[in-house]
CSV table of C-alpha atoms (C1' of nucleotides) in Angstrom, one decimal:
chain,number,residue,atom,x,y,z
A,550,MET,CA,-16.8,28.6,-19.8
A,551,SER,CA,-16.6,24.8,-19.8
A,552,VAL,CA,-15.4,25.1,-23.4
A,553,SER,CA,-12.6,27.4,-22.4
A,554,GLU,CA,-11.7,25.1,-19.4
A,555,ASN,CA,-11.3,22.3,-21.9
A,556,GLN,CA,-9.0,24.5,-24.0
A,557,GLU,CA,-7.0,25.3,-21.0
A,558,LEU,CA,-6.6,21.7,-20.0
A,559,LYS,CA,-5.7,20.7,-23.6
A,560,GLN,CA,-3.0,23.4,-23.4
A,561,VAL,CA,-1.7,22.1,-20.1
A,562,LEU,CA,-1.5,18.5,-21.4
A,563,ARG,CA,0.3,19.5,-24.5
A,564,GLU,CA,2.8,21.6,-22.6
A,565,HIS,CA,3.7,18.4,-20.8
A,566,GLU,CA,4.0,16.4,-24.0
A,567,LEU,CA,0.9,14.4,-23.4
A,568,LYS,CA,-1.8,14.0,-26.1
A,569,ALA,CA,-4.9,15.9,-25.1
A,570,THR,CA,-7.4,13.0,-25.2
A,571,ASN,CA,-10.9,13.3,-24.0
A,572,GLN,CA,-10.2,10.8,-21.3
A,573,ARG,CA,-7.4,12.8,-19.8
A,574,ILE,CA,-9.3,16.0,-20.1
A,575,ALA,CA,-12.3,14.6,-18.3
A,576,LEU,CA,-10.1,13.1,-15.6
A,577,LEU,CA,-8.3,16.4,-14.9
A,578,LYS,CA,-11.6,18.2,-15.0
A,579,LEU,CA,-13.0,15.8,-12.4
A,580,LEU,CA,-10.1,16.3,-10.1
A,581,ASP,CA,-10.2,20.1,-10.6
A,582,ALA,CA,-13.9,20.2,-9.9
A,583,THR,CA,-13.9,18.3,-6.6
A,584,ARG,CA,-10.5,18.8,-5.0
A,585,GLU,CA,-11.2,15.5,-3.4
A,586,HIS,CA,-8.9,12.5,-2.7
A,587,PHE,CA,-10.3,10.0,-5.2
A,588,ASP,CA,-9.0,6.5,-5.7
A,589,ALA,CA,-8.6,5.0,-9.2
A,590,GLU,CA,-11.9,3.1,-9.0
A,591,GLU,CA,-13.8,6.2,-7.9
A,592,ILE,CA,-12.4,8.2,-10.7
A,593,TYR,CA,-13.3,5.4,-13.1
A,594,LEU,CA,-16.9,5.2,-11.9
A,595,GLU,CA,-17.3,9.0,-11.9
A,596,LEU,CA,-16.2,9.2,-15.4
A,597,LEU,CA,-18.6,6.5,-16.5
A,598,LYS,CA,-21.4,8.3,-14.7
A,599,LYS,CA,-20.6,11.4,-16.7
A,600,GLN,CA,-21.1,9.3,-19.9
A,601,LYS,CA,-17.4,9.5,-20.6
A,602,ASN,CA,-16.1,6.3,-22.1
A,603,VAL,CA,-13.1,5.1,-20.3
A,604,SER,CA,-11.6,1.9,-19.2
A,605,ARG,CA,-9.9,1.2,-15.9
A,606,ALA,CA,-6.7,0.6,-17.7
A,607,THR,CA,-6.9,4.1,-19.1
A,608,VAL,CA,-7.6,5.6,-15.8
A,609,TYR,CA,-4.5,3.9,-14.3
A,610,ARG,CA,-2.3,4.8,-17.2
A,611,SER,CA,-3.5,8.4,-17.4
A,612,LEU,CA,-2.9,8.8,-13.7
A,613,GLU,CA,0.5,7.4,-14.0
A,614,ALA,CA,1.4,9.8,-16.8
A,615,LEU,CA,-0.2,12.8,-15.0
A,616,VAL,CA,1.7,12.0,-11.8
A,617,GLU,CA,4.9,11.7,-13.7
A,618,GLN,CA,4.3,15.2,-15.1
A,619,ASP,CA,3.4,16.4,-11.7
A,620,LEU,CA,0.0,17.5,-12.8
A,621,VAL,CA,-1.5,15.0,-10.3
A,622,THR,CA,-0.2,13.9,-6.9
A,623,ARG,CA,-0.4,10.4,-5.6
A,624,LEU,CA,-1.4,10.0,-2.0
A,625,ASP,CA,-1.0,6.9,0.2
A,626,PHE,CA,-3.2,6.7,3.3
A,627,GLY,CA,-2.0,3.2,4.0
A,628,ASP,CA,-5.3,1.4,3.4
A,629,GLY,CA,-4.1,-0.5,0.4
A,630,ARG,CA,-5.1,1.8,-2.4
A,631,MET,CA,-3.7,5.0,-3.9
A,632,ARG,CA,-5.6,8.2,-3.9
A,633,PHE,CA,-5.0,11.1,-6.3
A,634,GLU,CA,-5.5,14.8,-6.1
A,635,ARG,CA,-4.8,17.6,-8.6
A,636,SER,CA,-1.2,18.8,-7.8
A,637,LYS,CA,-1.0,22.0,-5.9
A,638,GLY,CA,1.7,24.6,-6.3
A,639,ASP,CA,4.5,24.7,-3.7
A,640,ASP,CA,2.6,27.5,-2.0
A,641,GLU,CA,-0.4,25.2,-1.7
A,642,HIS,CA,1.5,22.2,-0.3
A,643,HIS,CA,-0.2,20.5,2.6
A,644,ASP,CA,0.0,17.3,4.8
A,645,HIS,CA,-2.8,15.2,6.3
A,646,LEU,CA,-4.5,14.3,9.5
A,647,ILE,CA,-6.4,11.1,8.9
A,648,CYS,CA,-9.2,10.0,11.2
A,649,GLU,CA,-9.1,6.3,12.0
A,650,GLU,CA,-12.7,6.3,13.0
A,651,CYS,CA,-14.5,8.0,10.1
A,652,GLY,CA,-11.8,8.2,7.5
A,653,LYS,CA,-12.0,11.9,7.2
A,654,VAL,CA,-8.9,13.6,6.0
A,655,ILE,CA,-7.9,17.1,7.3
A,656,GLU,CA,-5.3,19.0,5.4
A,657,PHE,CA,-2.8,21.2,7.2
A,658,PHE,CA,0.3,23.1,6.6
A,659,ASN,CA,3.0,23.9,9.1
A,660,LEU,CA,5.9,26.1,7.9
A,661,GLU,CA,8.2,25.2,10.8
A,662,MET,CA,7.7,21.5,10.1
A,663,GLU,CA,8.7,22.1,6.4
A,664,ALA,CA,11.8,23.9,7.6
A,665,GLN,CA,12.8,21.1,9.9
A,666,GLN,CA,12.4,18.7,7.0
A,667,LEU,CA,14.8,20.6,4.9
A,668,ALA,CA,17.2,20.9,7.8
A,669,THR,CA,17.1,17.1,8.3
A,670,CYS,CA,17.7,16.5,4.6
A,671,GLU,CA,20.7,18.8,4.7
A,672,GLU,CA,22.1,17.0,7.7
A,673,HIS,CA,22.1,13.7,5.7
A,674,ASP,CA,23.2,15.3,2.4
A,675,PHE,CA,19.9,14.1,1.0
A,676,THR,CA,18.1,15.9,-1.8
A,677,PRO,CA,14.4,15.7,-1.3
A,678,SER,CA,11.8,15.5,-4.1
A,679,VAL,CA,8.5,15.0,-2.3
A,680,HIS,CA,7.4,14.1,1.2
A,681,THR,CA,4.4,12.8,2.9
A,682,MET,CA,3.4,13.4,6.5
A,683,HIS,CA,0.4,11.6,7.7
A,684,ILE,CA,-0.9,11.7,11.2
A,685,PHE,CA,-3.4,9.1,12.1
A,686,GLY,CA,-5.7,9.4,15.1
A,687,THR,CA,-9.2,10.5,16.1
A,688,CYS,CA,-10.8,13.7,14.8
A,689,SER,CA,-12.8,16.1,17.0
A,690,ASP,CA,-16.2,15.0,15.7
A,691,CYS,CA,-15.5,11.3,16.4
A,692,LYS,CA,-14.3,12.2,19.9
A,693,LYS,CA,-17.6,14.0,20.6
A,694,ASN,CA,-19.7,11.0,19.5
A,695,LYS,CA,-18.3,8.7,22.2
B,497,MET,CA,22.0,-17.8,24.8
B,498,SER,CA,19.6,-18.5,21.9
B,499,VAL,CA,17.7,-20.7,24.4
B,500,SER,CA,17.3,-17.8,26.8
B,501,GLU,CA,16.4,-15.5,23.9
B,502,ASN,CA,13.6,-18.0,23.1
B,503,GLN,CA,12.5,-17.9,26.7
B,504,GLU,CA,12.5,-14.2,26.7
B,505,LEU,CA,10.4,-14.0,23.6
B,506,LYS,CA,7.9,-16.6,24.9
B,507,GLN,CA,7.6,-14.4,28.0
B,508,VAL,CA,7.0,-11.3,25.9
B,509,LEU,CA,4.3,-13.0,23.8
B,510,ARG,CA,2.5,-14.4,26.9
B,511,GLU,CA,2.5,-11.0,28.5
B,512,HIS,CA,0.6,-9.8,25.5
B,513,GLU,CA,-1.9,-12.7,25.6
B,514,LEU,CA,-0.5,-14.3,22.6
B,515,LYS,CA,0.3,-18.0,22.5
B,516,ALA,CA,4.0,-18.4,22.2
B,517,THR,CA,4.1,-20.5,19.0
B,518,ASN,CA,7.3,-21.5,17.2
B,519,GLN,CA,6.3,-19.4,14.2
B,520,ARG,CA,5.8,-16.3,16.2
B,521,ILE,CA,9.0,-16.7,18.1
B,522,ALA,CA,10.9,-17.3,14.9
B,523,LEU,CA,9.3,-14.2,13.4
B,524,LEU,CA,10.2,-12.0,16.3
B,525,LYS,CA,13.7,-13.4,16.5
B,526,LEU,CA,14.2,-12.6,12.8
B,527,LEU,CA,13.1,-9.0,13.2
B,528,ASP,CA,15.2,-8.6,16.4
B,529,ALA,CA,18.2,-10.0,14.6
B,530,THR,CA,18.2,-7.8,11.6
B,531,ARG,CA,16.5,-4.6,12.5
B,532,GLU,CA,15.6,-4.3,8.9
B,533,HIS,CA,12.4,-3.3,7.1
B,534,PHE,CA,11.1,-6.6,5.8
B,535,ASP,CA,7.9,-7.0,3.9
B,536,ALA,CA,5.7,-10.0,4.6
B,537,GLU,CA,7.0,-12.0,1.7
B,538,GLU,CA,10.6,-11.5,2.7
B,539,ILE,CA,9.8,-12.6,6.2
B,540,TYR,CA,8.0,-15.7,4.9
B,541,LEU,CA,11.0,-16.6,2.7
B,542,GLU,CA,13.5,-16.0,5.4
B,543,LEU,CA,11.7,-18.2,7.8
B,544,LEU,CA,11.5,-21.0,5.2
B,545,LYS,CA,15.2,-20.6,4.6
B,546,LYS,CA,15.8,-21.2,8.3
B,547,GLN,CA,13.9,-24.5,8.0
B,548,LYS,CA,11.1,-23.0,10.0
B,549,ASN,CA,7.7,-24.3,8.8
B,550,VAL,CA,5.4,-21.4,8.2
B,551,SER,CA,2.7,-20.5,5.8
B,552,ARG,CA,2.2,-17.1,4.3
B,553,ALA,CA,-1.1,-16.9,6.1
B,554,THR,CA,0.6,-17.4,9.4
B,555,VAL,CA,3.1,-14.7,8.6
B,556,TYR,CA,0.3,-12.2,7.8
B,557,ARG,CA,-1.8,-13.2,10.8
B,558,SER,CA,1.1,-13.1,13.2
B,559,LEU,CA,2.2,-9.7,12.0
B,560,GLU,CA,-1.3,-8.5,12.4
B,561,ALA,CA,-1.4,-9.7,16.0
B,562,LEU,CA,2.0,-8.4,16.8
B,563,VAL,CA,1.2,-5.0,15.3
B,564,GLU,CA,-1.9,-4.9,17.4
B,565,GLN,CA,0.1,-5.6,20.5
B,566,ASP,CA,2.6,-3.0,19.4
B,567,LEU,CA,5.4,-5.5,19.4
B,568,VAL,CA,5.9,-4.8,15.7
B,569,THR,CA,5.5,-1.6,13.7
B,570,ARG,CA,3.9,-1.4,10.3
B,571,LEU,CA,5.7,0.8,7.8
B,572,ASP,CA,4.3,2.1,4.6
B,573,PHE,CA,6.7,3.5,2.1
B,574,GLY,CA,4.1,4.0,-0.5
B,575,ASP,CA,5.2,1.3,-2.9
B,576,GLY,CA,2.2,-1.0,-2.5
B,577,ARG,CA,3.4,-3.3,0.2
B,578,MET,CA,3.7,-3.0,3.9
B,579,ARG,CA,7.0,-3.4,5.7
B,580,PHE,CA,7.5,-4.3,9.3
B,581,GLU,CA,10.1,-3.7,12.0
B,582,ARG,CA,10.4,-4.6,15.6
B,583,SER,CA,8.7,-1.8,17.6
B,584,LYS,CA,11.0,0.7,19.2
B,585,GLY,CA,10.2,2.5,22.4
B,586,ASP,CA,9.0,6.1,22.3
B,587,ASP,CA,12.5,7.2,22.8
B,588,GLU,CA,13.6,5.3,19.7
B,589,HIS,CA,10.9,6.6,17.4
B,590,HIS,CA,12.1,7.7,14.0
B,591,ASP,CA,11.0,8.8,10.6
B,592,HIS,CA,12.4,7.9,7.2
B,593,LEU,CA,14.4,9.4,4.3
B,594,ILE,CA,13.8,7.1,1.3
B,595,CYS,CA,16.1,7.1,-1.7
B,596,GLU,CA,14.2,6.9,-4.9
B,597,GLU,CA,17.3,5.6,-6.8
B,598,CYS,CA,18.6,2.8,-4.7
B,599,GLY,CA,15.7,2.2,-2.2
B,600,LYS,CA,17.9,2.8,0.8
B,601,VAL,CA,16.1,4.0,3.9
B,602,ILE,CA,17.7,6.4,6.3
B,603,GLU,CA,16.2,6.7,9.7
B,604,PHE,CA,16.1,10.1,11.5
B,605,PHE,CA,14.6,11.8,14.4
B,606,ASN,CA,13.8,15.5,14.8
B,607,LEU,CA,12.5,16.7,18.1
B,608,GLU,CA,11.2,20.0,16.8
B,609,MET,CA,9.3,18.2,14.1
B,610,GLU,CA,7.6,16.0,16.6
B,611,ALA,CA,6.7,19.1,18.6
B,612,GLN,CA,5.2,20.8,15.6
B,613,GLN,CA,3.1,17.7,14.9
B,614,LEU,CA,1.6,17.8,18.3
B,615,ALA,CA,1.0,21.5,18.0
B,616,THR,CA,-0.8,20.9,14.7
B,617,CYS,CA,-3.0,18.2,16.2
B,618,GLU,CA,-4.0,20.4,19.1
B,619,GLU,CA,-4.9,23.2,16.6
B,620,HIS,CA,-7.4,20.8,15.0
B,621,ASP,CA,-8.5,19.1,18.2
B,622,PHE,CA,-7.2,15.9,16.8
B,623,THR,CA,-5.9,13.1,19.0
B,624,PRO,CA,-2.9,11.4,17.3
B,625,SER,CA,-2.1,7.7,17.5
B,626,VAL,CA,0.7,7.2,15.1
B,627,HIS,CA,2.2,9.1,12.3
B,628,THR,CA,4.5,8.6,9.3
B,629,MET,CA,6.8,11.1,7.9
B,630,HIS,CA,8.5,10.0,4.7
B,631,ILE,CA,10.8,12.2,2.7
B,632,PHE,CA,11.6,10.8,-0.8
B,633,GLY,CA,14.6,11.9,-2.8
B,634,THR,CA,18.2,11.1,-3.6
B,635,CYS,CA,20.7,9.9,-1.1
B,636,SER,CA,24.3,11.2,-1.0
B,637,ASP,CA,25.7,7.9,-2.4
B,638,CYS,CA,23.4,8.1,-5.4
B,639,LYS,CA,24.3,11.7,-6.0
B,640,LYS,CA,28.0,10.8,-6.1
B,641,ASN,CA,27.5,8.1,-8.7
B,642,LYS,CA,26.2,10.4,-11.3
C,1378,DA,C1',1.5,-37.3,32.6
C,1379,DA,C1',-2.9,-37.6,30.0
C,1380,DT,C1',-6.7,-34.8,28.5
C,1381,DC,C1',-9.2,-30.9,26.9
C,1382,DT,C1',-10.2,-26.8,24.2
C,1383,DA,C1',-9.7,-22.4,22.4
C,1384,DA,C1',-6.3,-20.4,19.7
C,1385,DA,C1',-3.2,-21.0,16.0
C,1386,DT,C1',-1.7,-23.0,11.7
C,1387,DG,C1',-1.3,-24.7,6.6
C,1388,DA,C1',-3.0,-25.2,2.2
C,1389,DG,C1',-5.1,-23.3,-1.2
C,1390,DA,C1',-9.1,-20.7,-3.0
C,1391,DC,C1',-10.5,-16.0,-3.2
C,1392,DT,C1',-10.5,-10.8,-3.3
C,1393,DT,C1',-9.0,-6.3,-4.5
C,1394,DA,C1',-5.9,-3.2,-6.6
C,1395,DT,C1',-3.2,-2.6,-10.4
C,1396,DT,C1',-0.5,-4.0,-14.7
C,1397,DT,C1',0.1,-5.8,-19.1
C,1398,DG,C1',-0.4,-7.7,-24.1
C,1399,DC,C1',-2.4,-6.8,-28.1
C,1400,DA,C1',-5.5,-5.3,-31.7
C,1401,DC,C1',-7.8,-1.2,-32.6
C,1402,DT,C1',-8.4,4.1,-32.5
C,1403,DT,C1',-7.2,8.9,-32.4
C,1404,DG,C1',-4.5,13.2,-31.8
C,1405,DT,C1',-1.4,15.9,-34.1
C,1406,DG,C1',2.5,17.3,-37.3
C,1407,DT,C1',3.1,17.5,-42.2
D,1234,DA,C1',-6.5,14.6,-45.9
D,1235,DC,C1',-2.6,11.3,-44.3
D,1236,DA,C1',0.6,8.8,-41.5
D,1237,DC,C1',2.0,7.0,-37.4
D,1238,DA,C1',3.2,7.2,-32.8
D,1239,DA,C1',0.7,7.8,-28.8
D,1240,DG,C1',-3.3,6.4,-26.5
D,1241,DT,C1',-7.2,3.3,-25.6
D,1242,DG,C1',-10.3,-0.9,-24.5
D,1243,DC,C1',-10.7,-5.4,-23.3
D,1244,DA,C1',-9.6,-9.3,-21.0
D,1245,DA,C1',-6.1,-11.9,-19.1
D,1246,DA,C1',-2.3,-11.7,-15.8
D,1247,DT,C1',0.1,-10.2,-11.3
D,1248,DA,C1',0.7,-8.9,-6.7
D,1249,DA,C1',-0.4,-8.4,-2.1
D,1250,DG,C1',-3.2,-9.7,1.3
D,1251,DT,C1',-7.4,-12.2,3.2
D,1252,DC,C1',-10.4,-16.0,4.1
D,1253,DT,C1',-12.2,-20.9,4.8
D,1254,DC,C1',-11.9,-25.0,6.9
D,1255,DA,C1',-9.8,-29.2,8.3
D,1256,DT,C1',-6.0,-30.2,11.4
D,1257,DT,C1',-2.6,-29.2,15.0
D,1258,DT,C1',-0.9,-27.3,19.3
D,1259,DA,C1',-0.1,-24.3,23.5
D,1260,DG,C1',-1.2,-24.2,27.8
D,1261,DA,C1',-4.8,-24.8,31.3
D,1262,DT,C1',-7.2,-28.7,33.9
D,1263,DT,C1',-7.4,-32.9,36.2
DNA sequence: AATCTAAATGAGACTTATTTGCACTTGTGT
DNA sequence: ACACAAGTGCAAATAAGTCTCATTTAGATT
């Protein structure tokens, strides 16, 4: 099954005119497996751990290429480094609640909010590509522990 | 009038338990004057231009203190550096449309969107402090020039 | 007005995240 | 199997922001 997953990822990469290198396959596999919000360094270390040979430069360059092809999404939680997650389809789009105490990130989706965003764009004759909505604050767990 | 503006800013700083130094006054005055979204380096260079003696360290430290006191707001447009603007009252809160072609930033406010944000927070028992809503895309001017 | 002291500043070294130059390697079309 | 552009690794280079420490200053105190 891991073999066929590899084949699948190779296919995906080729469809996006990217060479299907071991490094890129491993990177995508990692993001697929965990669905977490990794930063570049974490991805680098994880791949090293899995005995994959990669360099930081390759991680950064691969992420750039994958983001460009919209296979990976870049997230900015405002703490000075970028995070990445495997891109979700439109139907899986979500925004983020970010706890300032514990750093936890809660994903949410609100249809009405999305509708208002489109309405706002139309008002300004603005054609949207992507958006980010981050709400910072305190999560319920952290409120309890006080 | 500039004199009384200085006095006013001194007053504001003192009310927030911050020493009213020339550097801080000049910084606030700059942000008040332009209402632009400066980054730290731009602020530093502007102040130098105006013959004010400042160091980068002071710009960063002052901004930190002013943000803490909510006199200045930190903006993150996801391009790897922070911007700052003079804080607006709750009634002046706004979000941003950011043009990926020309970098222009359009401010907007949408009451329904704000309401949905609060609703979402309640759903998750999450207490919000601040939020950022950034919509990236192409502005009307840039669409014309194509 | 002179004095005091904690807070603030300047200069530059340092850190962290990311990018780049370049020689070497590897997918992939032929 | 071959050729070559695309991709990679390494180390050096940037970029943004932070930190240290000696010096200065705002504002309280006499």
